[in-house]
Coordinates of C-alpha atoms and ligand atoms in Angstrom, one line a residue:
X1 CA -14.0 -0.5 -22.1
X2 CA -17.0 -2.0 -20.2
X3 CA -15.4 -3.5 -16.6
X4 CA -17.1 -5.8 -15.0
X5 CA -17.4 -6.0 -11.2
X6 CA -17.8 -9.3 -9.3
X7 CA -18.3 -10.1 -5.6
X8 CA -16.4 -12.8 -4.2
X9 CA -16.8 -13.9 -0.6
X10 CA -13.0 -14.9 0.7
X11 CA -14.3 -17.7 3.3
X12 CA -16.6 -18.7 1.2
X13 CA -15.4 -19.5 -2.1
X14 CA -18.4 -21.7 -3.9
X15 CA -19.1 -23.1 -7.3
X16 CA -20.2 -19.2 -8.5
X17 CA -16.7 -17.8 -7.3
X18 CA -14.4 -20.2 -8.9
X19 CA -16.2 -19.6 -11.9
X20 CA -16.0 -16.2 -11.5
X21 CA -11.7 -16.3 -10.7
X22 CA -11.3 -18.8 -13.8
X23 CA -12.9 -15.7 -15.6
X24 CA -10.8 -13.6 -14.2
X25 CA -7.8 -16.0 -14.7
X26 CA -8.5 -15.8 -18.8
X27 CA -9.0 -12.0 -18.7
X28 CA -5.1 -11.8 -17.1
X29 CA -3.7 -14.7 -19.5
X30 CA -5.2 -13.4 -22.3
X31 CA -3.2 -9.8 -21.6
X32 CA -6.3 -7.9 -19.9
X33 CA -6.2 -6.1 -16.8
X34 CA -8.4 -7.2 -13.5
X35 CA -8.2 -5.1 -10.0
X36 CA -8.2 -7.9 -6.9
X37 CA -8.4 -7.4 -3.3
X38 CA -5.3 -8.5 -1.4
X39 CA -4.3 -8.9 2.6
X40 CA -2.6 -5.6 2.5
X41 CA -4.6 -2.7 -0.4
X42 CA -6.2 -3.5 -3.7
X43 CA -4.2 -4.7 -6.6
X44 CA -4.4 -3.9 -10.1
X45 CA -3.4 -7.4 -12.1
X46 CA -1.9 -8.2 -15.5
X47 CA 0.2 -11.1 -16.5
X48 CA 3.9 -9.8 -15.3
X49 CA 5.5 -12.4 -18.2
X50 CA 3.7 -10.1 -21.0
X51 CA 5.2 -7.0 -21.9
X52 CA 2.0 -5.6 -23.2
X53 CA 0.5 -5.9 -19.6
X54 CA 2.7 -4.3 -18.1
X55 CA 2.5 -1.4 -20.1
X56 CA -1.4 -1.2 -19.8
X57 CA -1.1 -1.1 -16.2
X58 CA 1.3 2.1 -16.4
X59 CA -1.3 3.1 -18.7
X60 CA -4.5 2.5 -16.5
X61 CA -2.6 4.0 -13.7
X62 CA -1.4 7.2 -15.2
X63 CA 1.8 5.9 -13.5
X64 CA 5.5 7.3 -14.9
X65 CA 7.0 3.7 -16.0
X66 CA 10.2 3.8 -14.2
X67 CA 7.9 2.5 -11.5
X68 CA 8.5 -0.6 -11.2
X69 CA 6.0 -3.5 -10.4
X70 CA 5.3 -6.0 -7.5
X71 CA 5.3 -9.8 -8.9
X72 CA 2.6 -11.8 -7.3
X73 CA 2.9 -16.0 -7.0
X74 CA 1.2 -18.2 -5.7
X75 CA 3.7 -21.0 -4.3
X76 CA 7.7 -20.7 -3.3
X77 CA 9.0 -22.5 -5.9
X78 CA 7.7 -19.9 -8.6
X79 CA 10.7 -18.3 -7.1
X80 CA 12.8 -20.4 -9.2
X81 CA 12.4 -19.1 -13.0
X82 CA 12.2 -15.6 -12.2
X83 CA 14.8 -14.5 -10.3
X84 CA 18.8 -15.7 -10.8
X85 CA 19.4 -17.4 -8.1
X86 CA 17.2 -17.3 -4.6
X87 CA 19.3 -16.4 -1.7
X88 CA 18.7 -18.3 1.0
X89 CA 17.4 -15.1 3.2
X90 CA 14.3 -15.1 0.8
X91 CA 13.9 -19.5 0.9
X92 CA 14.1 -18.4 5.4
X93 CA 11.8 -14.8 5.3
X94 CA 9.4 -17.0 3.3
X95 CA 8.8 -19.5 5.6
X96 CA 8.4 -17.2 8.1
X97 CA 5.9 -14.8 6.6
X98 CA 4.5 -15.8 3.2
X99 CA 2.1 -16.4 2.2
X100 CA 2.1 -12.5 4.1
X101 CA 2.5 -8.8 3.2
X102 CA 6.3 -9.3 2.6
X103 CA 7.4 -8.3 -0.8
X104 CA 11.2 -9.1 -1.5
X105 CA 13.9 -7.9 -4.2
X106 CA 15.6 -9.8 -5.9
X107 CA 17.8 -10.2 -9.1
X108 CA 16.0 -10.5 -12.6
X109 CA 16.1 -13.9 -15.1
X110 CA 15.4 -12.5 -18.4
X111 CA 11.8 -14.2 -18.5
X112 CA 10.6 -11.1 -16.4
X113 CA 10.9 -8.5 -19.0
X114 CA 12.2 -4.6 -17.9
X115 CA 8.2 -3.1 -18.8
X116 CA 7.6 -5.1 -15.5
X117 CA 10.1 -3.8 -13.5
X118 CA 10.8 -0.3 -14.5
X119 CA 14.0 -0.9 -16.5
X120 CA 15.6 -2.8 -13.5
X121 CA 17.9 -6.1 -13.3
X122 CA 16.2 -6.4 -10.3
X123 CA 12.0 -7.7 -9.5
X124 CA 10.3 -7.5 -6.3
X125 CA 8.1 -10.5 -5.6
X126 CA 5.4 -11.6 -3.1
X127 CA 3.2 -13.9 -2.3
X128 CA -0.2 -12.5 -1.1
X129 CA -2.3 -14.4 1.6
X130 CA -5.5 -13.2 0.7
X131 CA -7.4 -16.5 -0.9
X132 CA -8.8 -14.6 -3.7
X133 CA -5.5 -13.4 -4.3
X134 CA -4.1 -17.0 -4.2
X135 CA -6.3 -18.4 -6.3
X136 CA -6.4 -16.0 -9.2
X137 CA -2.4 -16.0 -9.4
X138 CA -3.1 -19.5 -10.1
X139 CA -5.6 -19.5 -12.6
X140 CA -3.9 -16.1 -14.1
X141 CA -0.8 -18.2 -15.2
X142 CA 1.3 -17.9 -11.9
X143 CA 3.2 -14.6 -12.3
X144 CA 1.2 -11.2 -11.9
X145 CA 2.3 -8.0 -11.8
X146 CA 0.6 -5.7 -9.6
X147 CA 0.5 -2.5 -7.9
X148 CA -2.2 -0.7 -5.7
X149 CA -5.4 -0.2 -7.4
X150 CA -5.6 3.2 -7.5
X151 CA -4.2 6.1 -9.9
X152 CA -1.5 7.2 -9.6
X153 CA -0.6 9.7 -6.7
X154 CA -3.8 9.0 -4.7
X155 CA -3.8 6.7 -1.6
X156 CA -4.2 2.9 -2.4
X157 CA -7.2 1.6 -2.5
X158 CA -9.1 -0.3 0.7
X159 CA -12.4 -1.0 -0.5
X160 CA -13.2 -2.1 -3.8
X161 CA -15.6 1.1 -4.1
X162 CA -12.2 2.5 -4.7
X163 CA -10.9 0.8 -7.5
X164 CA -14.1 1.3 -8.9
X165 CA -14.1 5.2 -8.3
X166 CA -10.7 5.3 -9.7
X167 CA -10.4 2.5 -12.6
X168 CA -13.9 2.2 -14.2
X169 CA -13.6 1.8 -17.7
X170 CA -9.8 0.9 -17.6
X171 CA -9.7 -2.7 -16.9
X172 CA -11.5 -5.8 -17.9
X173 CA -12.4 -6.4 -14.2
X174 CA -13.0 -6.0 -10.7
X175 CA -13.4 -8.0 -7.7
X176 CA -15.1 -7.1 -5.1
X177 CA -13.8 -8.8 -1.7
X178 CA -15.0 -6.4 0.8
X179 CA -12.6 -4.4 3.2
X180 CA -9.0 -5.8 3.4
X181 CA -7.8 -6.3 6.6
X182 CA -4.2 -4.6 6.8
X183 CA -4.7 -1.4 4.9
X184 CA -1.2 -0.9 4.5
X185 CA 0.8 -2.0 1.7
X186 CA 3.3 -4.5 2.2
X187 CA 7.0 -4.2 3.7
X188 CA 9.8 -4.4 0.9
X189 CA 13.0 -5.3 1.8
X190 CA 15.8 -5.3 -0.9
X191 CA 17.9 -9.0 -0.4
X192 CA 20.3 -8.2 -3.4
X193 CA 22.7 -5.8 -0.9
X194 CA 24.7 -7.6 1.7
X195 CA 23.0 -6.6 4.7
X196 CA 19.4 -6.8 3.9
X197 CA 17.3 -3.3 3.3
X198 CA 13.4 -2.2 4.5
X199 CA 12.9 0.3 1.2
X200 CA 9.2 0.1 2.5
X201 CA 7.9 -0.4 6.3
X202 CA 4.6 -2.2 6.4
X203 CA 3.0 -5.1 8.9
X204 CA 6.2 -7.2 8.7
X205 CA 8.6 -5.1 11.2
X206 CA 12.0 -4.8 11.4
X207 CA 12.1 -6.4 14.6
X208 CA 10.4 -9.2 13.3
X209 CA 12.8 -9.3 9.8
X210 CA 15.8 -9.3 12.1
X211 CA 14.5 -12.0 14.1
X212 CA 15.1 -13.7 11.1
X213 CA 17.8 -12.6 9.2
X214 CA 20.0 -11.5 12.1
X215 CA 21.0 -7.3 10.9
X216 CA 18.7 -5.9 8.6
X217 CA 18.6 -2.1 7.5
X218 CA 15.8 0.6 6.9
X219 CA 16.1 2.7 3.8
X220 CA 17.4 6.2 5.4
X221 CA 15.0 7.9 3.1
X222 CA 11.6 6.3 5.1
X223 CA 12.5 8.0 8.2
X224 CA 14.1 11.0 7.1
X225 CA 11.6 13.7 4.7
X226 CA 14.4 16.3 4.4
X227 CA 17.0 13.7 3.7
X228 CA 17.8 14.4 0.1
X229 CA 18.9 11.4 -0.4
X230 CA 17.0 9.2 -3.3
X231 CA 15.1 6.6 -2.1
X232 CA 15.7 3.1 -3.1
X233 CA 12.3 2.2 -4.3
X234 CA 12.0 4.2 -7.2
X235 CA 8.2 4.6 -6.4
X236 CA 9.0 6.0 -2.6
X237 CA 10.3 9.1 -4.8
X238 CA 6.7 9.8 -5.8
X239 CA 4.6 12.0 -3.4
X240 CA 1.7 8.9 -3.0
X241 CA -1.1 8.3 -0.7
X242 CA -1.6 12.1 -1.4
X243 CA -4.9 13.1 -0.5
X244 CA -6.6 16.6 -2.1
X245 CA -6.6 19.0 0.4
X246 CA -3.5 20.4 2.7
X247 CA -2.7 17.4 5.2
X248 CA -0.7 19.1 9.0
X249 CA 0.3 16.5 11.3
X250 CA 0.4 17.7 15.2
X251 CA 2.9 16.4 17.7
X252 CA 3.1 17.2 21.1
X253 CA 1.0 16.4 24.6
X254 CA -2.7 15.4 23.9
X255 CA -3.8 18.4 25.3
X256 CA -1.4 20.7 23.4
X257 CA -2.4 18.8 20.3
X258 CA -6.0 19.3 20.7
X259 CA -6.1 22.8 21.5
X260 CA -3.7 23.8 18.4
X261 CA -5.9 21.3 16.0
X262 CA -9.4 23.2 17.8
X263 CA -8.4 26.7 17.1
X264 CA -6.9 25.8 14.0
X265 CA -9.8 24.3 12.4
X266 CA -11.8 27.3 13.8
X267 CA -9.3 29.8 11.9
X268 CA -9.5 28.1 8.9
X269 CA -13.7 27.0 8.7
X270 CA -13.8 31.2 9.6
X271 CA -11.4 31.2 6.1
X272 CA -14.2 29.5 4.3
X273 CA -11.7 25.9 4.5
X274 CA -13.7 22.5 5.1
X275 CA -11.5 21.1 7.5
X276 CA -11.5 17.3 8.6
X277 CA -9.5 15.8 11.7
X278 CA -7.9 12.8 12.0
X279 CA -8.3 11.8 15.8
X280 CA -8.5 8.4 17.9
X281 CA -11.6 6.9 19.6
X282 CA -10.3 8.7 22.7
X283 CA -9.9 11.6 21.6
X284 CA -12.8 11.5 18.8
X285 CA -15.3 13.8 20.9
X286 CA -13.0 16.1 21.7
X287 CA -12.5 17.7 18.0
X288 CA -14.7 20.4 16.5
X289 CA -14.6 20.0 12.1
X290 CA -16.6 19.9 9.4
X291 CA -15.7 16.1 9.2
X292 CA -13.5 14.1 12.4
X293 CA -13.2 10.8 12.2
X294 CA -12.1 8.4 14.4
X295 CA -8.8 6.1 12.3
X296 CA -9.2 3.9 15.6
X297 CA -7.7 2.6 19.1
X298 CA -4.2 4.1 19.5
X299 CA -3.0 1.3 21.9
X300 CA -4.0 -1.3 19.2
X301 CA -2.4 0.3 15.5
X302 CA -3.4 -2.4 13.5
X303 CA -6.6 -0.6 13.8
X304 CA -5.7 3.0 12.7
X305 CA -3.2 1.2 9.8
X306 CA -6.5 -0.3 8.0
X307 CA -8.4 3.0 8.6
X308 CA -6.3 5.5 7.2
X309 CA -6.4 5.1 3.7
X310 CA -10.1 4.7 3.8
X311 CA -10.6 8.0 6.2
X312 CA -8.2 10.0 3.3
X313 CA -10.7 9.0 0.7
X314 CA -13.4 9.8 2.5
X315 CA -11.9 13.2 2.8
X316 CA -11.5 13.7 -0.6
X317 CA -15.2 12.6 -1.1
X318 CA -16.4 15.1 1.2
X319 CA -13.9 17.9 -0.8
X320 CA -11.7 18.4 2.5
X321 CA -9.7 21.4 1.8
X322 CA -7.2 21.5 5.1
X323 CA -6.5 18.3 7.5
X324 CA -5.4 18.0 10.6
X325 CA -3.8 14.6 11.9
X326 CA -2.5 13.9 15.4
X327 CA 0.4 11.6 15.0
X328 CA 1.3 7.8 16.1
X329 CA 4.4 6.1 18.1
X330 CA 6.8 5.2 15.2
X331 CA 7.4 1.3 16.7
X332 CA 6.0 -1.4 15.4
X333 CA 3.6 -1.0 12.6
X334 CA 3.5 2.5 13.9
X335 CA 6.5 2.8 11.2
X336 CA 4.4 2.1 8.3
X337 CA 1.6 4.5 9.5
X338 CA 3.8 7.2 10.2
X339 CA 5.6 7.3 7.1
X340 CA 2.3 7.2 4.9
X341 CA 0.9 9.8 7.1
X342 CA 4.1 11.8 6.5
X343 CA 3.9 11.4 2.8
X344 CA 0.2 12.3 2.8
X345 CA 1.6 15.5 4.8
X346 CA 4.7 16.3 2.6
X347 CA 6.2 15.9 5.8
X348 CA 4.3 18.8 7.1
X349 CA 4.9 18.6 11.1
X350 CA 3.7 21.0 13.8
X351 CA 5.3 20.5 16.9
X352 CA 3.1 21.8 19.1
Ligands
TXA401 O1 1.0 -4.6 -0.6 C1 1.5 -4.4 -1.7 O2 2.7 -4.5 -2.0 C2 0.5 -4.0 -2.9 C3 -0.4 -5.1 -3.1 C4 -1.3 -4.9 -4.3 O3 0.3 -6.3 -3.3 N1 1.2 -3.6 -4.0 C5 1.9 -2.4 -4.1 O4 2.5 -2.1 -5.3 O5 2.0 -1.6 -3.2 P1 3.0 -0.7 -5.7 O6 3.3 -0.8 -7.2 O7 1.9 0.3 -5.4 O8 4.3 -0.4 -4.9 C6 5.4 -1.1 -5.3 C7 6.6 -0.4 -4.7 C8 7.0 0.9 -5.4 O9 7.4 1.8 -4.5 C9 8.2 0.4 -6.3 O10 9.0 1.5 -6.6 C10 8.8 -0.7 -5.4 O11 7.7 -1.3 -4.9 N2 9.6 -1.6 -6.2 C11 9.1 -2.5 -7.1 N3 10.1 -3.2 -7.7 C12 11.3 -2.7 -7.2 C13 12.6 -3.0 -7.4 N4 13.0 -3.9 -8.3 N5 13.6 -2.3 -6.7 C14 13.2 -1.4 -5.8 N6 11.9 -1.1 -5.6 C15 10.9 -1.7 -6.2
MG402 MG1 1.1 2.1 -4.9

């Protein structure tokens, strides 16, 4: 399959770009695949009413298919035919953060059909904020399934270089939006329990859910990596945002955490390793590596969430064999960070 790639400017969507997203729009109604950029990673689109879709994204992914999918609309009331019944939690966290990274879980109508969501009576849904987003839901059919663009097992994608690198020749399309400005993917939070679960931290927090919803849970699994306990989004389970070399998160003072990283990386480059460090600006000249990079300002986190995916790829290009990462406070959107990072690691901590 040939894909084509298209740029679209977000603020500036002319004559040329709707053109370009009715395109796109036929490709996903007609059952064809097309990777868009979203507020939070990449997406990789097909029409989440067709069965057939659903399967060619498991497909294009290499993804095990009792994964389920994200459902992405474009307006509230699409709520409606898809689920049984909307809670009135998912009518209040919508008007407080959608369109937004929030993705919700719901119960199932039978128009959604189990290849979408893994074999579950249940669908998550959210409604993206990104324009292009927006407007290709619309002129997709209303309803599309989507997960990160990437394959399967390798951190979602932040640049549409990396849909590219990883889905050429597997879907009809890609558009190209530039760098999306979250980097994380979005919080899920299960609404079909009585008191209202995180399965997935992300930008929305659980401060800012509970301002909402009053007592709100987190997902035991997220916070705990020896808890043996399954984890409640089935694709949690999977050992994701995994980059190819051995990732070590260090804990401890900044000094302590330097040194260890420093001799380290010496050790290991003496091994004949390619090492690469994952530090702060602060902290960036203080690192000796083949490759450090800098994932951003540590008093402001939105920062080092949009970085980190990109500096793990960037890794991988340069054939990193051993990382090193210092590690982030766990408030805030810290959460999210810290449990990709952790996932990344295989919860490999050194407490140093
Ligand atoms: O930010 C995002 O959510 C991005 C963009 C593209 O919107 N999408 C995304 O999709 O991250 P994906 O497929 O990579 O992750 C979806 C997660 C998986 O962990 C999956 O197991 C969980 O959502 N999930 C989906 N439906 C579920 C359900 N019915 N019950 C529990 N977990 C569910
Ligand atoms: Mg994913």
């Amino acid at each position: 399959m040939k894909t084509q790639v298209i740029e679209i400017n977000e603020n500036n969507i002319d004559a040329q770009a709707q053109a370009g997203l009715q395109k796109a729009g036929d490709i996903l109604k007609n059952g064809g695949l097309v990777a868009f950029p979203t507020e939070t990673v990449y997406g990789l689109g097909g029409d989440a009413l067709n069965p057939e879709s659903s399967k060619k994204i498991y497909a294009a992914k290499g993804r095990p298919s009792d994964n389920p999918l994200i459902v992405h609309i474009y307006r509230t009331e699409d709520l409606v035919p898809i689920t049984r019944g909307v809670p009135q939690a998912a009518y209040d966290l919508a008007e407080a953060f959608w369109p937004g990274p929030l993705t919700m879980i719901m119960n199932k109508s039978d128009l959604v059909p189990y290849e979408t969501t893994g074999g579950m009576d249940t669908v998550a849904i959210r409604m993206p904020s990104n324009r292009i987003a927006a407007a290709l839901i619309r002129t997709g059919g209303g309803f599309i399934a989507a997960p990160s663009a990437n394959t399967s097992g390798r951190p979602s994608p932040t640049l549409a270089q990396y849909c590219i690198e990883d889905l050429d020749g597997k879907v009809d399309m890609i558009i190209d939006g530039g760098q999306v400005g979250i980097g994380l993917e979005s919080t899920i939070v299960d609404l079909t329990v009585d008191v209202p679960m995180i399965l997935r931290p992300g930008y929305i927090t659980l401060e800012m859910l509970q301002k909402v919803l009053g007592n709100v849970e987190v997902d035991r699994t997220i916070i705990d990596g020896n808890s043996k306990l399954k984890p409640k989004a089935p694709g949690m389970k999977y050992r994701h945002y995994a980059p190819k070399g051995d990732l070590t998160i260090v804990e401890g003072t900044q000094e302590h955490v330097t040194q260890y990283i420093n001799r380290m990386a010496a050790e290991k480059m003496a091994e004949g390793e390619k090492v690469g460090i994952i530090s702060t600006d602060a902290t960036y000249g203080d690192y000796k590596a083949d490759v450090v990079r800098s994932a951003g300002k540590r008093e402001d986190e939105e920062t080092i969430a949009r970085e980190l995916f990109h500096i793990l790829r960037e890794f991988d290009d340069e054939q990193v064999t051993v990382m090193y990462s210092e590690s982030f406070d766990d408030k805030g959107i810290g959460q999210a960070i810290m449990n990709r990072l952790l996932k990344a690691a295989g919860h490999h901590v050194e407490h140093v």
